[in-house]
Each structure stands twice: as structure tokens, then as C-alpha cells.
Short mmCIF file of C-alpha atoms in Angstrom, two decimals:
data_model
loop_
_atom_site.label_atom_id
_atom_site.label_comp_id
_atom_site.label_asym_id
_atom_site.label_seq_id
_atom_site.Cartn_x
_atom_site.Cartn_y
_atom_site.Cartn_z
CA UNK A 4 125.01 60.45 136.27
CA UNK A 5 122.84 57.81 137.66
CA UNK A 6 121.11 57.75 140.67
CA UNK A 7 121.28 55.01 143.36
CA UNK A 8 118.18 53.04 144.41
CA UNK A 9 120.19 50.82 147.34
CA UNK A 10 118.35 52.11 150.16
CA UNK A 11 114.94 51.59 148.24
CA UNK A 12 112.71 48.86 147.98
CA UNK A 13 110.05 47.95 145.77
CA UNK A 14 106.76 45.47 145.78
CA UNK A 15 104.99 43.85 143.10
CA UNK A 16 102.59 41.57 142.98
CA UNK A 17 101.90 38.48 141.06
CA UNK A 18 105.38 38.09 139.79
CA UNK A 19 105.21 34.46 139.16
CA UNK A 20 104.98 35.21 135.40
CA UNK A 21 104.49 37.64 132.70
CA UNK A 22 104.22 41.16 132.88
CA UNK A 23 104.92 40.72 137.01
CA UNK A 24 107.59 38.54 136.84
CA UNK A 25 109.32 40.69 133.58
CA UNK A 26 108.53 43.96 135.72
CA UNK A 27 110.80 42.96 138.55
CA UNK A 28 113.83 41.54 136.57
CA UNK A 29 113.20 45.42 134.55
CA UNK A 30 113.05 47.00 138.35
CA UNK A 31 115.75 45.04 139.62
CA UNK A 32 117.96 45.83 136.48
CA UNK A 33 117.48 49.41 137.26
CA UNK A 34 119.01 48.79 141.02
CA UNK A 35 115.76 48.70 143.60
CA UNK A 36 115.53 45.73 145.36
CA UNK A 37 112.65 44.17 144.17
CA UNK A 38 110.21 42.46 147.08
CA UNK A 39 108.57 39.69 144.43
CA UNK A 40 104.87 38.47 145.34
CA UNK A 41 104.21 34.78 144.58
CA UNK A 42 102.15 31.84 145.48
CA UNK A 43 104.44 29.00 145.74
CA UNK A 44 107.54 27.76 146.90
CA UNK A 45 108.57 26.86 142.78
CA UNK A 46 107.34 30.13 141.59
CA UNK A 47 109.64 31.73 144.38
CA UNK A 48 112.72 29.69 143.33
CA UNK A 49 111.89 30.97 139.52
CA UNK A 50 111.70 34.82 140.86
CA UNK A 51 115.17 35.18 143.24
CA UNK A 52 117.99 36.84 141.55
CA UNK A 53 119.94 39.40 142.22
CA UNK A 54 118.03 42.05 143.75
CA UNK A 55 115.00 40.45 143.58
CA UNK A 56 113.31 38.54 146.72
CA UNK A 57 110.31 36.54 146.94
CA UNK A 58 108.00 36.62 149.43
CA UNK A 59 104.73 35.03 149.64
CA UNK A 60 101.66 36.43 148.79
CA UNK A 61 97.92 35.65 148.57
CA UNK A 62 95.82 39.16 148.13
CA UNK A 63 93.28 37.78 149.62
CA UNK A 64 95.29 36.43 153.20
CA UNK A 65 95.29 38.94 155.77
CA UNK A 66 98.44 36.91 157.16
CA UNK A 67 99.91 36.74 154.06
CA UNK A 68 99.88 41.11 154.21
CA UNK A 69 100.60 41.29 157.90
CA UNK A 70 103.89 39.36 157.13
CA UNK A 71 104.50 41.50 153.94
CA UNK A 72 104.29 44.92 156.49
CA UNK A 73 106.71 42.73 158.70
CA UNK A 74 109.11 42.42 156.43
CA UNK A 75 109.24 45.99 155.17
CA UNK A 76 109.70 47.61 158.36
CA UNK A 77 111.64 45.38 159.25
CA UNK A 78 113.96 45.27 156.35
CA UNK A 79 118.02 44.48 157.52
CA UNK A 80 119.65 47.07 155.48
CA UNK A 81 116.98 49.83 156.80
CA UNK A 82 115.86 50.13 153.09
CA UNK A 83 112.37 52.17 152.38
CA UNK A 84 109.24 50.83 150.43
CA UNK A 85 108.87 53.83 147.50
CA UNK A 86 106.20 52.04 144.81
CA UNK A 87 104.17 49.35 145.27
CA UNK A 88 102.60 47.95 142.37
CA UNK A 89 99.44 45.87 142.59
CA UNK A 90 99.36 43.38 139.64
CA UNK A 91 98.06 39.89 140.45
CA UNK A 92 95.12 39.32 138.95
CA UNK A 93 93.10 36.69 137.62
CA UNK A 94 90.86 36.36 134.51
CA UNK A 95 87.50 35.08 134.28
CA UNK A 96 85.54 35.15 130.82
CA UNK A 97 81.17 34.11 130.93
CA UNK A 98 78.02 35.86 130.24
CA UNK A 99 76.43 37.62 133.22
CA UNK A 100 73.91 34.86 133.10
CA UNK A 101 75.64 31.81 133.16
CA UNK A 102 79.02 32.83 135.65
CA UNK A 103 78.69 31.61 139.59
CA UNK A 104 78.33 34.34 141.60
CA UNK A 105 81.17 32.38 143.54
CA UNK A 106 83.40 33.01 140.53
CA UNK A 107 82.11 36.81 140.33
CA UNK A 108 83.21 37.18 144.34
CA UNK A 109 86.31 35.52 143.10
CA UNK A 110 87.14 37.57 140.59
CA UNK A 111 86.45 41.37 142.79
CA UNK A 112 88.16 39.52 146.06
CA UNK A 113 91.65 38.94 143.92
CA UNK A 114 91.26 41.73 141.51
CA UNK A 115 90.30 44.46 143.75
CA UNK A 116 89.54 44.04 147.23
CA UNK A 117 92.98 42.38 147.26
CA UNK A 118 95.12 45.33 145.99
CA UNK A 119 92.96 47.60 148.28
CA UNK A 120 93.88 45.06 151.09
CA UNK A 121 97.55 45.60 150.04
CA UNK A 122 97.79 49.03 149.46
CA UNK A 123 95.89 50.21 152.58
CA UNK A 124 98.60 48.20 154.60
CA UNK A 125 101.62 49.83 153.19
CA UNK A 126 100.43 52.94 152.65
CA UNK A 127 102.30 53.87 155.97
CA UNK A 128 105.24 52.95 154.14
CA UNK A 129 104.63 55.18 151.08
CA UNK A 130 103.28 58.18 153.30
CA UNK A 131 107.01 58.25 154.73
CA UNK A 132 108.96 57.78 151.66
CA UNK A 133 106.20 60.12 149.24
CA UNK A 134 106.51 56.97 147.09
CA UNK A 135 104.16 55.98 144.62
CA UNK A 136 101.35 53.22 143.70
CA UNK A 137 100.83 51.56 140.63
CA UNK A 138 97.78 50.16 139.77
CA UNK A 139 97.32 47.66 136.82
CA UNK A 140 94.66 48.06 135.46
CA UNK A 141 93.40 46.83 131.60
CA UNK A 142 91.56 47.99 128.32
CA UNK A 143 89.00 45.88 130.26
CA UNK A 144 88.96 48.74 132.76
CA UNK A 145 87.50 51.31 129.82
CA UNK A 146 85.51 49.34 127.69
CA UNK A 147 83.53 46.16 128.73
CA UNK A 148 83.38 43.25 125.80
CA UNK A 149 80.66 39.95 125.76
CA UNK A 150 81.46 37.71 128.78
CA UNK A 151 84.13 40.14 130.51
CA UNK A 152 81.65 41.41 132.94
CA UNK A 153 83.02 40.22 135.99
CA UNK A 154 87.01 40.84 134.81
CA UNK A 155 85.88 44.55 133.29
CA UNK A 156 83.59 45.30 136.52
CA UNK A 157 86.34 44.47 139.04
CA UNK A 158 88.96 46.61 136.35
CA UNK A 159 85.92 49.31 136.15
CA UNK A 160 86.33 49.57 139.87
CA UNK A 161 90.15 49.64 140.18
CA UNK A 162 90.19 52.48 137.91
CA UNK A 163 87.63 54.53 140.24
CA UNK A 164 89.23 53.69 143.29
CA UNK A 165 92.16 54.46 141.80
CA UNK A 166 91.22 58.23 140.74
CA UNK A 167 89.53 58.84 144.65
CA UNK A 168 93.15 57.32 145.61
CA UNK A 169 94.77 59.69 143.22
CA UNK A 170 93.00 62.68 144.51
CA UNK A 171 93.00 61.73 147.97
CA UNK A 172 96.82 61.30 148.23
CA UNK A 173 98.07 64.16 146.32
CA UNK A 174 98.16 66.50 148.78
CA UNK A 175 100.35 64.60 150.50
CA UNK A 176 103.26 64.02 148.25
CA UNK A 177 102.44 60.44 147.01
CA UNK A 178 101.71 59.66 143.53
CA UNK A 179 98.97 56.78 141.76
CA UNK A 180 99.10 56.14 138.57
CA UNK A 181 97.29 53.56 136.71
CA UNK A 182 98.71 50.98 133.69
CA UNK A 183 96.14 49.60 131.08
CA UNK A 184 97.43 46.93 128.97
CA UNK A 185 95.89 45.67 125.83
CA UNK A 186 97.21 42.46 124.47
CA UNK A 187 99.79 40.97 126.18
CA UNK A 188 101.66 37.71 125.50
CA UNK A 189 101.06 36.40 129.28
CA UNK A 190 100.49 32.87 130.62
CA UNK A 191 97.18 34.58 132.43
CA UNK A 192 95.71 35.11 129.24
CA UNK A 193 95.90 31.06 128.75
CA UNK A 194 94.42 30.43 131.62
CA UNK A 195 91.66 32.35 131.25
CA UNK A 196 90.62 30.82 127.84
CA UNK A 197 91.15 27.92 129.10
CA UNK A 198 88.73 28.64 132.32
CA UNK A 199 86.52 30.02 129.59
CA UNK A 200 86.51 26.77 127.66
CA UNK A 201 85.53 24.62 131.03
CA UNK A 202 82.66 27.36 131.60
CA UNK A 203 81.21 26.11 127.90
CA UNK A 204 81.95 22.83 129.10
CA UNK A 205 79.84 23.30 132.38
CA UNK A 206 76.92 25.34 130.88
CA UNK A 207 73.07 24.03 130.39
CA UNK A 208 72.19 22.98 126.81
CA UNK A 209 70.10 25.70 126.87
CA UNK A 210 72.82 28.13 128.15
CA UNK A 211 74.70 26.45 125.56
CA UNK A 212 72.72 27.11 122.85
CA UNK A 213 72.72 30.54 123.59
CA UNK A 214 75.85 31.54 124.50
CA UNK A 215 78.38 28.70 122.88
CA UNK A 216 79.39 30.57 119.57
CA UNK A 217 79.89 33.48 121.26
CA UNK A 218 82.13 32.18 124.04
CA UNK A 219 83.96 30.66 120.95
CA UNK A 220 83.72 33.61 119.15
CA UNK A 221 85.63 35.09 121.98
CA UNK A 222 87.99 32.18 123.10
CA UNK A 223 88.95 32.86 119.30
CA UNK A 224 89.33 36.33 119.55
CA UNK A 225 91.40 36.35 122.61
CA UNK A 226 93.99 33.84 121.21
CA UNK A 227 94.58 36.03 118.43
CA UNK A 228 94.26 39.26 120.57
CA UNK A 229 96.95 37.49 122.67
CA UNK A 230 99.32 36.11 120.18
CA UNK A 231 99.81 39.83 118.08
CA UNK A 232 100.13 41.81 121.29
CA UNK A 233 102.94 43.04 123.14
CA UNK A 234 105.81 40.92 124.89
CA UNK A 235 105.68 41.08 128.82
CA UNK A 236 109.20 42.47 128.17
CA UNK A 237 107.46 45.83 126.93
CA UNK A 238 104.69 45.90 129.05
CA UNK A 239 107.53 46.06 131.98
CA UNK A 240 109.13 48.72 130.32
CA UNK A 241 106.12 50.59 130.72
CA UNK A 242 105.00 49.89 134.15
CA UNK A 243 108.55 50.71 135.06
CA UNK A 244 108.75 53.53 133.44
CA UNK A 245 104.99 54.60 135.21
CA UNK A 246 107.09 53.67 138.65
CA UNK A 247 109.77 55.65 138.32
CA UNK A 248 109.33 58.94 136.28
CA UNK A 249 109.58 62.10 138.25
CA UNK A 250 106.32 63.15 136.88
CA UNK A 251 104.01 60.62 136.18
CA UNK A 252 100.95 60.83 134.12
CA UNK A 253 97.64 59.81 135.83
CA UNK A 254 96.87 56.55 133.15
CA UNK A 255 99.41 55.10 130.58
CA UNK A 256 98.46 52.41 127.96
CA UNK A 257 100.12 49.67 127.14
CA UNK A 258 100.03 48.67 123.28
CA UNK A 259 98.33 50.33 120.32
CA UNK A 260 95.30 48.59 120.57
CA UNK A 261 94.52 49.77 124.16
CA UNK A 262 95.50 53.35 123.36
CA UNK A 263 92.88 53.29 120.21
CA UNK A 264 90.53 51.94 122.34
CA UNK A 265 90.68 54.24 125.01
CA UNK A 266 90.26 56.93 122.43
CA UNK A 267 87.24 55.62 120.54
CA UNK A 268 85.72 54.34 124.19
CA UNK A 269 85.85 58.46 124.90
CA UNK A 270 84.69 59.30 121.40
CA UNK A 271 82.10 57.17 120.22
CA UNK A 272 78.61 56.63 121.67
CA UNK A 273 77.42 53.45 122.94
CA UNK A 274 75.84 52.52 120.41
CA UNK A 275 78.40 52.53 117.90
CA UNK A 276 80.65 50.97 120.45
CA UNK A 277 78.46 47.96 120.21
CA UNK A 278 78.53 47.61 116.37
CA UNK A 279 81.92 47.97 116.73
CA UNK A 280 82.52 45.01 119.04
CA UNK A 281 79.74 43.39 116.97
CA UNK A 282 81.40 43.51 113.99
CA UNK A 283 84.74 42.85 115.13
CA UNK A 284 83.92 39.62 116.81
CA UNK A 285 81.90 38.74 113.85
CA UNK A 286 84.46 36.81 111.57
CA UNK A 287 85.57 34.75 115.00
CA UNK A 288 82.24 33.48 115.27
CA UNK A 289 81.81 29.60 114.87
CA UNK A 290 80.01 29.29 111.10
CA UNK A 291 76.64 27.67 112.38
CA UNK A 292 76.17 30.48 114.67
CA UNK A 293 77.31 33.52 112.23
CA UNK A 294 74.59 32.49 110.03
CA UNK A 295 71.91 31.97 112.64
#
């Protein structure tokens, strides 16, 4: 016996690509109609299909939100919002030292204040349907590697807000649950080595010199991380499954290497923690510098 999901709706965010875009074709499949969150007019004729709709969406633009809440409670077929899922996101790899504190604003403003932002406005929505909020969240959001301050602090944060969310909602019938990937193949993940490769580009030579192998060592590392990690495919099996079981768990992982490194992050001390991310960006490091 199946259930119907025809007078339900869904949001996601950042759906113009990977694990976004797969998570509302795997939502869709499953018979919600899927409200899609994108950024342009192309990435919105790449998301419609059948029972998916795109509508636009900047995080950061109150009137981009305002028009979101418009649409829900105003939806033609009287349908209710039951999960939203805040996903867009944006990745940003420097040393503390060298990143614009324009780019760390950046960074918070998109990757938290944003889904905040979002999920403040509908929670109206989700209050009258005891629906549910999905927050994605990252390995980033339990342990913080070399030059992922800004991404990890703004994931650091999304994970405590999401826990005083948790707590706070409970009582009244509507679920949080947070998703950390690991490595996913996304197109995010290219764009943030490549970002990372113009911040080399744009450094001092004496930033440079001390910071260049190891932004290489990690533009390296993430390639790799990217290419043997999951498919957005799986990732969305995941999330959906985090949207839609009767009884969620507070935090799933997504991937074996975030679910080790969740474990380790609550088992090891600090210290050891550091040798490990020492020694595991070690044989990514350019040869000049590993011998320095």
C-alpha cells in the first residue's frame, strides 16, 4: 500500500545541481510536488518536470522569501508545505589569514543566515502541517580541516542552530534533522577548488610562500576526496530518506568517510586529530614544500 503525497508540497533549496537538483527528481519520484529553488531562468528550465516547479531563490533576498511564502499559501490545488530542506550553499577554501572578511560574510550570509532566513519564514507552514526541516549540513560541520574555516564555521553553526531548533520545536510536533555529507561528486565542489585556486592566485608572495603548498596540498586532496565519493544520486537517497521517515534520527551521514569521521572527531583528542589531518594531507603536498 502506498501512501499519497498529492496534497503535499515540498521545498529545497539550491536545486540547480547536484545533491539539490538529484534530491528533487528522488522527491518528486516519490509523488510530493517538489517547489525547486534556483538562481536563474536556465537553471529553472533544467529543474521543471513533472512534479517538480522552480521558483526563484536567492537566500540572501528578503523578496526572493516573501514571494516563496506567497506562493505556498497560496498554492492552487490547496496543497501543504511538510519539509523544507535548506541546501544551497557555497564553498569557500583559504587560511584564516589570507580570506576577505567580505568572502567570510559571504560565506555565513548564504550558508547560514540564509537557511535561518528561510526557515523562520515557513515555519508557519510546517507548524500547521507538523512537517519537518532538513538541514544540510557537512563533515565540515564536525571536524574543521586547513583553509575550511569559514565553510566549517558557518557548517559549525548550522549544526548548533540546528540542535536549539531541534529542541525548541519538538514539543510541538515538528521534526529537524540534520544531513552531513562527505564526498560528493557535485559541481560545488569544482567551484570551490577552483575559487581556491584564484585565492593562491590573489595572495601576497609572502602569503604565498606560506600558505601555497598547502592550498595545493588541499586543492589536491579535494579533487581526489571528490572524485571517490558518493554520486549525488545517493546522497538524495539519503536526504530523502531523512525527509520522509516516520521517525527520523537527529543527524545522518552521508558516505563512509563522513561516518568514520564523525566517529574518530568524537573519539580522538585534538591532538591526534591534527596528526591525523597532518599526515593525511601529507602525500598531497607539492614536493618542494613536503621537504621544507
Amino acid at each position: 500500500m502506498t501512501t499519497s503525497h498529492d496534497n503535499e508540497l515540498v521545498f529545497v533549496s539550491g536545486t540547480s545541481t547536484g545533491m539539490g537538483s538529484a534530491t528533487a527528481r528522488e522527491l518528486a519520484d516519490r509523488g510530493y510536488h517538489v517547489l525547486a529553488g534556483v538562481r536563474s531562468q536556465a537553471d529553472a528550465d533544467a529543474a521543471r518536470g513533472p512534479r517538480i516547479e522552480p521558483v526563484f531563490l536567492d537566500v540572501t533576498n528578503p523578496e526572493h522569501i516573501d514571494a516563496l511564502v506567497a506562493r505556498i499559501a497560496d498554492d492552487p490545488q490547496g496543497r501543504k508545505l511538510v519539509t523544507l530542506i535548506n541546501n544551497a550553499g557555497i564553498a569557500v577554501n583559504a587560511p584564516v589569514e589570507t580570506l576577505p572578511l567580505e568572502q567570510w560574510r559571504r560565506q555565513f550570509e548564504v550558508n547560514l543566515f540564509g537557511h535561518i532566513a528561510v526557515t523562520q519564514a515557513l515555519l508557519p507552514f510546517l507548524h500547521e502541517s507538523r512537517g519537518r526541516i532538513v538541514n544540510i549540513s557537512s563533515l565540515g560541520g564536525k571536524v574543521a580541516m586547513p583553509t575550511y574555516g569559514a565553510y566549517a564555521g558557518a557548517k559549525f553553526a548550522l549544526e548548533a542552530v540546528s540542535d536549539a531548533l531541534r529542541r525548541e520545536l519538538a514539543q510541538h510536533g515538528v521534526r529537524v534533522v540534520v544531513v552531513e555529507p562527505g564526498g560528493v561528486q557535485t559541481e560545488m565542489t569544482g567551484h570551490g577548488i577552483e575559487r581556491a585556486r584564484q585565492f593562491v592566485a590573489d595572495m601576497t608572495p609572502t602569503q604565498r610562500q606560506r600558505y601555497g603548498g598547502l592550498m595545493q596540498a588541499i586543492i589536491n586532496q579535494a579533487t581526489e576526496f571528490t572524485a571517490q565519493g558518493v554520486t549525488a544520486e545517493k546522497a538524495a537517497l539519503v536526504i530523502a530518506k531523512a525527509a520522509t521517515v516516520p521517525k527520523p534520527r537527529a543527524r545522518y551521514t552521508v558516505g563512509r568517510d563522513a561516518a568514520l569521521m564523525t566517529r574518530l572527531a568524537r573519539l580522538l583528542t585534538d591532538r591526534t586529530l591534527d596528526r591525523l589531518a597532518a599526515a593525511n594531507l601529507r602525500p598531497h603536498m607539492p614536493k618542494a614544500a613536503a621537504s621544507a
